[in-house]
Coordinates of C-alpha atoms and ligand atoms in Angstrom, one line a residue:
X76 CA 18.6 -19.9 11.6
X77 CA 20.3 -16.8 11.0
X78 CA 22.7 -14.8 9.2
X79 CA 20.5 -15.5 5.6
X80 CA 20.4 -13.0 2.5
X81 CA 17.3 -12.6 2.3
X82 CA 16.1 -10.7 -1.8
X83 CA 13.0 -8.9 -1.4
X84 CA 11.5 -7.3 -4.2
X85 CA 8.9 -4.8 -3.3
X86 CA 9.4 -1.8 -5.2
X87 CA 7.2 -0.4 -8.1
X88 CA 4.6 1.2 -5.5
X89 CA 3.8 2.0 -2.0
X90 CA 1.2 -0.6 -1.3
X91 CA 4.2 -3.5 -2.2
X92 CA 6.8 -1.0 -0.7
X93 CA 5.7 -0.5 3.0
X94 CA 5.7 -4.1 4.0
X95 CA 8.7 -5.3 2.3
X96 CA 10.2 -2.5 4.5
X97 CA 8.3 -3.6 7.4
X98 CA 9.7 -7.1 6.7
X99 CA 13.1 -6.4 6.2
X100 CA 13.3 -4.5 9.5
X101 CA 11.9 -7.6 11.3
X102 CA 14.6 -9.8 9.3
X103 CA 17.4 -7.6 10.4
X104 CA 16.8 -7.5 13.3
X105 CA 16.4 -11.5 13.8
X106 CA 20.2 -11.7 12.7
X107 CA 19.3 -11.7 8.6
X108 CA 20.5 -9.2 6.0
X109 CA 17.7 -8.3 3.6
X110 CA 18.0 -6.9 0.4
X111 CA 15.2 -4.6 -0.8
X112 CA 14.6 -4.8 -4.7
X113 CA 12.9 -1.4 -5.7
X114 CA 12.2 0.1 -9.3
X115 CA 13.5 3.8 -10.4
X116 CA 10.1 5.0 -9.9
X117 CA 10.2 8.5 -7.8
X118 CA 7.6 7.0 -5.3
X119 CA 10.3 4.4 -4.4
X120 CA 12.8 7.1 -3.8
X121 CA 10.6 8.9 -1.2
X122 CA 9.4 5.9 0.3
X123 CA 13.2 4.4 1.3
X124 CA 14.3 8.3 1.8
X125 CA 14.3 8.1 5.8
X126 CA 15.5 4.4 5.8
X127 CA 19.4 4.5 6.0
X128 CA 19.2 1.4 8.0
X129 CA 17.8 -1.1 5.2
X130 CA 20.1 -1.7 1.9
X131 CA 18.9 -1.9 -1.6
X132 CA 19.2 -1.6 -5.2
X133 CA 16.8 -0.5 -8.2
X134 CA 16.1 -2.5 -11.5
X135 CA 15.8 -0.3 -14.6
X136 CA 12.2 -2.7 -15.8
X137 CA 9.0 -1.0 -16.2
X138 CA 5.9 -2.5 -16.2
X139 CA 4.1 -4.5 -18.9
X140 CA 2.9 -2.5 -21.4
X141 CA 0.7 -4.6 -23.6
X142 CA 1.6 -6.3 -27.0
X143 CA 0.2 -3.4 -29.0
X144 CA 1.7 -0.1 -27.5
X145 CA 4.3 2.2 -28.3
X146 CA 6.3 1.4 -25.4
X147 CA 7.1 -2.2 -26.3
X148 CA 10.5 -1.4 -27.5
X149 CA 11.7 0.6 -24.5
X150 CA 10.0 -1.9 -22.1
X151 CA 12.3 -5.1 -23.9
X152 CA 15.1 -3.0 -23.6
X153 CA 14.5 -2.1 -20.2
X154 CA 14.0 -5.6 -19.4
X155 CA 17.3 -6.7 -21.1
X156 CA 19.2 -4.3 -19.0
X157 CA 17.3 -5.0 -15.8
X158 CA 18.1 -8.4 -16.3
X159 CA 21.9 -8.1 -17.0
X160 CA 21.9 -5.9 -13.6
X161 CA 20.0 -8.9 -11.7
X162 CA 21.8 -11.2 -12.7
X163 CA 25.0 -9.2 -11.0
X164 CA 22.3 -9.2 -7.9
X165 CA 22.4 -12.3 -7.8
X166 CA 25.9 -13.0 -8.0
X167 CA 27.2 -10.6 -5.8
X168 CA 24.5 -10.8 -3.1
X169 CA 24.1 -14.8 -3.2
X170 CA 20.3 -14.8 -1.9
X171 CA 19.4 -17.6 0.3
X172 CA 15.6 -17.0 -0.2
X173 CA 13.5 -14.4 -2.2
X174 CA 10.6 -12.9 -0.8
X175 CA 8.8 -10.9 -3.2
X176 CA 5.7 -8.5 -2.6
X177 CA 4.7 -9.2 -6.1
X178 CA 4.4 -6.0 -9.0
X179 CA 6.7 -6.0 -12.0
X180 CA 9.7 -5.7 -10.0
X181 CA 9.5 -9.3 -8.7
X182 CA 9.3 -11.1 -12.1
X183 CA 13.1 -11.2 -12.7
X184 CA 14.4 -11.8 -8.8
X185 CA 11.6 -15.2 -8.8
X186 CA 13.0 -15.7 -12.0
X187 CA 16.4 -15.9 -11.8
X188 CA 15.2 -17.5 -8.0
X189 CA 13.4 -19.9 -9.9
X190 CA 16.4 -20.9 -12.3
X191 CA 19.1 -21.0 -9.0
X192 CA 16.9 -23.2 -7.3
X193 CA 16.3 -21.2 -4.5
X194 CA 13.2 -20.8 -1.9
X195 CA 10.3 -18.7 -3.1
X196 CA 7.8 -16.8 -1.5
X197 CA 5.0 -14.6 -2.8
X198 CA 3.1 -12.0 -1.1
X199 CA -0.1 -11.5 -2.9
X200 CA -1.9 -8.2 -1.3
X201 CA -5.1 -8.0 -2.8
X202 CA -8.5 -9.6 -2.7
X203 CA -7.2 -11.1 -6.8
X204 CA -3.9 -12.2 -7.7
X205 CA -1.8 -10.0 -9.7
X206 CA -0.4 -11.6 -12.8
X207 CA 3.3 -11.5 -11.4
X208 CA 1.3 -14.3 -8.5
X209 CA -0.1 -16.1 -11.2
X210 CA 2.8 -16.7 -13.0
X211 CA 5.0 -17.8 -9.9
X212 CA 3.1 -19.1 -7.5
X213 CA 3.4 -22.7 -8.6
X214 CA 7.0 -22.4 -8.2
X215 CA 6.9 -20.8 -4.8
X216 CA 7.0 -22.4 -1.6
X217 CA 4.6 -20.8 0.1
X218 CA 2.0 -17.6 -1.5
X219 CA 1.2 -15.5 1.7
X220 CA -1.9 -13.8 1.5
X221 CA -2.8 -10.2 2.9
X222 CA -6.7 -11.0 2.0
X223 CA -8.1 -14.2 2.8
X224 CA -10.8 -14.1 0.2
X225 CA -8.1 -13.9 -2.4
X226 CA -9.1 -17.1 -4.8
X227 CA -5.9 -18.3 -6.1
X228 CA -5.7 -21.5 -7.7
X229 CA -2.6 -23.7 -5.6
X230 CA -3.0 -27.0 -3.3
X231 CA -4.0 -25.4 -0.2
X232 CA -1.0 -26.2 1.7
X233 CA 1.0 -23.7 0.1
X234 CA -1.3 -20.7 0.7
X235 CA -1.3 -19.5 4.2
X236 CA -3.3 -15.7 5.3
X237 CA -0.7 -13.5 6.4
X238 CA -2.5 -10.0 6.1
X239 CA -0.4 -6.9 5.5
X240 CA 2.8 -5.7 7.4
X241 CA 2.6 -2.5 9.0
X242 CA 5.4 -0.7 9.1
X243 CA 7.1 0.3 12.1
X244 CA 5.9 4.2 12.2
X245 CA 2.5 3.0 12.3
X246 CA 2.7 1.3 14.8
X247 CA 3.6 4.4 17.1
X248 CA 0.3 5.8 18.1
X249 CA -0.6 8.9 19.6
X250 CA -4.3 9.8 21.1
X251 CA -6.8 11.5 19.0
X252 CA -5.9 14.8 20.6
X253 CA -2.1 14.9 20.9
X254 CA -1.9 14.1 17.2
X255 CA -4.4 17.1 16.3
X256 CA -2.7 18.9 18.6
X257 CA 0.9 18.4 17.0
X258 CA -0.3 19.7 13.4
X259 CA -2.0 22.6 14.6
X260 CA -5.5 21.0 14.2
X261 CA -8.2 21.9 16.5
X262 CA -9.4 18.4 18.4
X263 CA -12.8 19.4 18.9
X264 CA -13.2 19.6 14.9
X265 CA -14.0 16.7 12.9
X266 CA -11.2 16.0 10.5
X267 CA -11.3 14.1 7.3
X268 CA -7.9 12.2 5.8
X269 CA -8.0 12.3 1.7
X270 CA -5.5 10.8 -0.2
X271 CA -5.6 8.3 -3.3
X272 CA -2.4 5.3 -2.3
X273 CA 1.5 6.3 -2.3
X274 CA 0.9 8.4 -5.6
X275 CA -1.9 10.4 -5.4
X276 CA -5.5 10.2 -6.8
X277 CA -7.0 12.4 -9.8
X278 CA -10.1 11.2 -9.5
X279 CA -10.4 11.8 -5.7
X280 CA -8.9 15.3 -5.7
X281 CA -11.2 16.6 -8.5
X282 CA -14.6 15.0 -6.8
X283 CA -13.2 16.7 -3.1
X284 CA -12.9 19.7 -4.6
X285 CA -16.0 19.9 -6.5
X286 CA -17.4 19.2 -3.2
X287 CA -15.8 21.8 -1.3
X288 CA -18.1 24.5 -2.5
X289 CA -21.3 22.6 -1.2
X290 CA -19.6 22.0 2.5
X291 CA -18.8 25.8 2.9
X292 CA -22.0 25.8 5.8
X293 CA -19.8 23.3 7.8
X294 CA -16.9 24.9 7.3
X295 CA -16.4 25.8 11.3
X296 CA -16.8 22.2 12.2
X297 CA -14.4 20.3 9.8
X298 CA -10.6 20.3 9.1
X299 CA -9.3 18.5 6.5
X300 CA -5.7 16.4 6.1
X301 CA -5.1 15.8 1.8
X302 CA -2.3 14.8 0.6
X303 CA -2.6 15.2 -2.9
X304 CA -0.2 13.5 -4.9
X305 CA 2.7 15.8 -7.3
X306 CA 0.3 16.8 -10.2
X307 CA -2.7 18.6 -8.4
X308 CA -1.0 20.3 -5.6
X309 CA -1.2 23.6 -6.4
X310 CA -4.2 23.8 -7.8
X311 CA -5.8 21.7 -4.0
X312 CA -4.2 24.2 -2.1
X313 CA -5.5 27.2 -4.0
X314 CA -9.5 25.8 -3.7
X315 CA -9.2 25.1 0.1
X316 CA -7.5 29.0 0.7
X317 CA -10.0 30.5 -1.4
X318 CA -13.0 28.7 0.4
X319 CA -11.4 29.3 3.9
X320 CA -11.1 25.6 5.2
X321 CA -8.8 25.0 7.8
X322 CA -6.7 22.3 5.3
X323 CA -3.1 20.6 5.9
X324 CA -2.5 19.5 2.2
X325 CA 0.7 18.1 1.0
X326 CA 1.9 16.2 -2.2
X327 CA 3.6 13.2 0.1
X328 CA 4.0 13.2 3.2
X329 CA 6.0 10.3 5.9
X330 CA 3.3 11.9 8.7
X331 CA 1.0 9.3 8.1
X332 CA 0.9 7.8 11.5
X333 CA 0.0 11.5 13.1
X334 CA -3.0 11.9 10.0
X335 CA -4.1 8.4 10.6
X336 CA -4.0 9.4 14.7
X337 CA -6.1 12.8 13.9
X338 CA -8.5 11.4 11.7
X339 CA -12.3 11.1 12.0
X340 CA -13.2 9.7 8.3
X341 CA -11.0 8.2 5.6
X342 CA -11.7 9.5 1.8
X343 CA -9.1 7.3 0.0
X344 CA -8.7 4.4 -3.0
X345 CA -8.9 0.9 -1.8
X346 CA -5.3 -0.4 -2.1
X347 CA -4.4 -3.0 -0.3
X348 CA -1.9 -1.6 2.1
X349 CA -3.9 1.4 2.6
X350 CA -6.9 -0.7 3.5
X351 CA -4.5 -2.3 6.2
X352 CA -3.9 0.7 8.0
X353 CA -7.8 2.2 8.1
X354 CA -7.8 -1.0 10.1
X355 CA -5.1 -0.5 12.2
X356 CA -6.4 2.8 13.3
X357 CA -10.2 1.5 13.3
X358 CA -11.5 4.3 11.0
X359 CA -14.6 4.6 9.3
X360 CA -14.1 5.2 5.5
X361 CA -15.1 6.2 2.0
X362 CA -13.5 3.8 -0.5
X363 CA -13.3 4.6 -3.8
X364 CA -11.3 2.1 -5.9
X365 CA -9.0 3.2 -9.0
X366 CA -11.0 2.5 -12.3
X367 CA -8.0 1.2 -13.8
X368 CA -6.3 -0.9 -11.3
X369 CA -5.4 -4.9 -12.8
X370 CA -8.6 -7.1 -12.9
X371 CA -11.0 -4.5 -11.0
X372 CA -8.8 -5.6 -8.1
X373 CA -9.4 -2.3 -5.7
X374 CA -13.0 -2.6 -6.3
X375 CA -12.6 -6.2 -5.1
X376 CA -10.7 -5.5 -2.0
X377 CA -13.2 -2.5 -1.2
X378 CA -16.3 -4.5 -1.6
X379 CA -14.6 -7.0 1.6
X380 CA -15.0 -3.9 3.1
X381 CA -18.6 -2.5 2.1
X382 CA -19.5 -6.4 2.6
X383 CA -18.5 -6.3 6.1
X384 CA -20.0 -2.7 6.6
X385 CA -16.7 -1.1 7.6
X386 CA -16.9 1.5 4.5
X387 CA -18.8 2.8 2.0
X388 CA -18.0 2.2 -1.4
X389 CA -18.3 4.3 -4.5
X390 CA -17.2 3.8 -7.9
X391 CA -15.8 6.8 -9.2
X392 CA -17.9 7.3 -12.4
X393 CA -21.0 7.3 -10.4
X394 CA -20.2 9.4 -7.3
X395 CA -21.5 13.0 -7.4
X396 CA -19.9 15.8 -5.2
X397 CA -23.9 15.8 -3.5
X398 CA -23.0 12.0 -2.8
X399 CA -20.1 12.1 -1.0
X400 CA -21.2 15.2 0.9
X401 CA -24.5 13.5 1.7
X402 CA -22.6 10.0 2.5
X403 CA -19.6 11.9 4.9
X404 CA -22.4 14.2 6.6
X405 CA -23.8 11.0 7.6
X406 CA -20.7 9.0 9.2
X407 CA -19.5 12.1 10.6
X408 CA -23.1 13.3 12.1
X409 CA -24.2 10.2 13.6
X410 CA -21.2 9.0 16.0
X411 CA -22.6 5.6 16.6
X412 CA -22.3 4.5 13.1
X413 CA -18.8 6.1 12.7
X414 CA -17.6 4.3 16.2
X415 CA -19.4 0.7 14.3
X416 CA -17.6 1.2 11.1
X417 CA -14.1 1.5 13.0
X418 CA -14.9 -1.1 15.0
X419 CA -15.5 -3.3 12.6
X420 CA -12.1 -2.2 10.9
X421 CA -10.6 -2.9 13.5
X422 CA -11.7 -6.4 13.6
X423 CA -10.4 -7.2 10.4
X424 CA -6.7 -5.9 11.5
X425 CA -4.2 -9.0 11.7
X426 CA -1.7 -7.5 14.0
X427 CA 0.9 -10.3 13.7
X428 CA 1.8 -10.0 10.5
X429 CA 4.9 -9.3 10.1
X430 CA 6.3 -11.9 12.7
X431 CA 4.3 -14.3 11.1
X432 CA 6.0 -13.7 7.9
X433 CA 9.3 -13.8 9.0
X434 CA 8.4 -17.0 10.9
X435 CA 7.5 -18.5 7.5
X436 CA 10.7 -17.1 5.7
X437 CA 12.8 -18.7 9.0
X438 CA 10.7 -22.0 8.3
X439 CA 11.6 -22.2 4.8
X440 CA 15.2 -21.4 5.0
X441 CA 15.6 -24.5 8.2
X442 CA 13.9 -26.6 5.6
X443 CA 16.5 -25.7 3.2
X444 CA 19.1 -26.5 5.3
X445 CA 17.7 -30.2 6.6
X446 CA 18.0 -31.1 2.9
X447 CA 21.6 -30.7 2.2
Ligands
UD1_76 C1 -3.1 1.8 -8.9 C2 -2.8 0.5 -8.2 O1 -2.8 -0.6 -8.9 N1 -2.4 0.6 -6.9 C3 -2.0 -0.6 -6.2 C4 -0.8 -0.2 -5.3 O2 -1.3 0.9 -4.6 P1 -0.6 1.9 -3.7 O3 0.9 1.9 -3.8 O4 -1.3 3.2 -3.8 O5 -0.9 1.2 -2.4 P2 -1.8 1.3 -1.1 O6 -2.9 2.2 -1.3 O7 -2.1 -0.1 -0.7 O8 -0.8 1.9 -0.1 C5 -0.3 3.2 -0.1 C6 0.8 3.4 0.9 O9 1.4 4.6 0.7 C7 1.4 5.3 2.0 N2 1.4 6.8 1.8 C8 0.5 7.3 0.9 C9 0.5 8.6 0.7 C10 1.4 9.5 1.3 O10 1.5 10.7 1.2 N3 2.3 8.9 2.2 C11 2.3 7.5 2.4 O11 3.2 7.0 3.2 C12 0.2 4.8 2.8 O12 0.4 5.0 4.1 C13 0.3 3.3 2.3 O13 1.2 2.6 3.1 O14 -0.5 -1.3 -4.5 C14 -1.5 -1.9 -3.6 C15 -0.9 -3.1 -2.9 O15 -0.7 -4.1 -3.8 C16 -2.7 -2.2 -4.5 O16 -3.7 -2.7 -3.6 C17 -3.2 -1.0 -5.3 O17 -4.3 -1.3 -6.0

């Protein structure tokens, strides 16, 4: 079975963005042509910037913005537009299958899927279903799941536990050492990796740097990676010179495999994808989940993690800058418990899951083909 067109919406965010890539890649090079779907959102620009390989296009849609806000106009005539240009999609690219890593850029591709006739399959990341899953996965084929607690209600033949792709980068590892080594860090420091998910985290950068001040004693020991996210650059950079740390921080940065490699202690959110690679590495971490994500669904995926004792967990309107620096002073103090938390990350890593979701994708389309 080759030589398919292959739709795969995955833009809107990293977290959907990463393993559609990583998916697309495999696909290609089984003899397939993929199609990313992505949104106009910067993050998807900077995400696909390095990627001339993979082809795609963007859809001018939004995400919903609830019955009673101001944006409902623009959001039905973004809608109306993105549908025009995916229906032209459709026509020109003539997809044999759409594989869609859920996020309001897949509503229209399973749609229009849905009304050709064609295969569908859903990648649902998280510990709960996004609504986009909710409203498709009846339709689908198969709903591929990066969690396997994630409850969704479909006859059990049609779910199947994927986990998360990881891209191809990541997969490139380099020791502890080399990696420190090739960012000008010094490997007998401990470093810590902050960063909120593909946009950056508020919330994470204000309760760092309102910890900083109270760390100062340690500062010979530590190192810090934190990539920030656009809006509080500046102002990151500026706290970390004034105090003296030893800091690499960067809005974005495509260095994630050689931060992941350095690291001795993850301070991030609990997306989905993100979670995927803590495992990867097998770090120890400190979750904590954006307030605002879609049915508490980062709080959800963290708590897998706290349950299983491979992070700590924090809710962001309860965690004081003493708390974090009590809770990090801990993992990074006693090396036993760090080396037990990454273990047990490390367990939970499904390293296969990118070939097995191209084996389902190849399954689905032979299926196709027997009933013609
Ligand atoms: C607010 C929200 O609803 N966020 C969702 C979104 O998060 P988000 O897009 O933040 O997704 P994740 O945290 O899962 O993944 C972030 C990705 O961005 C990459 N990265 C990050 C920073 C950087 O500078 N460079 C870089 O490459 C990370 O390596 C990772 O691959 O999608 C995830 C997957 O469905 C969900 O679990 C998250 O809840």
């Amino acid at each position: 079975m080759k030589g398919c067109n292959i739709l795969i919406p995955c833009g809107g965010t990293g977290g959907h963005l990463f393993p559609g890539i990583a998916v697309a890649e495999k696909l290609m090079e089984r003899g397939h042509k993929p199609l990313l779907v992505l949104s106009e959102k910067q993050v998807d620009r900077e995400a696909i910037k390095n990627k001339n390989n993979l082809d795609w296009r963007s859809l001018p849609v939004v995400g919903w913005p609830g019955f009673f806000s101001k944006d409902i106009f623009s959001f039905s005539l973004k809608l109306f537009q993105g549908y025009k240009t995916c229906r032209c999609l459709f026509l020109n690219f003539k997809p044999d299958l759409v594989l869609a890593f859920g996020g309001f850029i897949s509503a229209l591709p399973l749609f229009l899927g849905l009304k050709k006739k064609i295969p569908l399959i859903l990648h649902e990341a998280n510990a709960t279903a996004g609504l986009v899953t909710k409203l498709f996965s009846r339709f689908a084929q198969y709903v591929l799941l990066g969690m396997k607690e994630c409850e969704i209600d479909i006859s059990p033949g049609k779910k199947i536990f994927t986990g998360i792709p990881l891209r191809r980068e990541l997969t490139i590892r380099k020791s502890r050492e080399e990696a420190c080594r090739s960012i000008g860090f010094d490997p007998l420091l401990k470093t810590i990796f902050i960063f909120g998910g593909s946009q950056g985290a508020q919330g994470i950068n204000r309760l760092v740097v309102e910890t900083l001040p109270y760390m100062v004693k340690r500062k010979d020991q530590l190192q810090f990676i934190h990539l920030t996210g656009p809006k509080d650059y500046d102002e990151c950079l500026r706290i970390y010179n004034d105090l003296g740390y030893k800091a690499l921080v960067e809005s974005f940065s495509h260095r994630m495999a050689v931060y992941y490699s350095s690291a001795d202690l993850v301070i991030s959110r609990a997306g989905a994808t993100t979670l995927t690679e803590i495992c990867a590495y097998g770090l120890p971490s400190i979750l904590i989940p954006y307030p605002y994500a879609a049915n508490d669904h980062q709080v959800k995926n963290a708590q897998i993690f706290q349950k299983a004792k491979a992070a700590f967990l924090f809710e962001e309107s309860k965690v004081s800058p003493e708390l974090l620096l009590d809770t990090l002073s801990q993992i990074l103090d006693d090396s036993q418990l760090a080396k037990k938390m990454g273990t047990i990350a490390q367990q939970m890593f499904k390293a296969d899951s990118t070939d097995k979701i191209v084996e389902i994708v190849e399954r689905c389309l032979s299926q196709r083909t027997k009933s013609f």
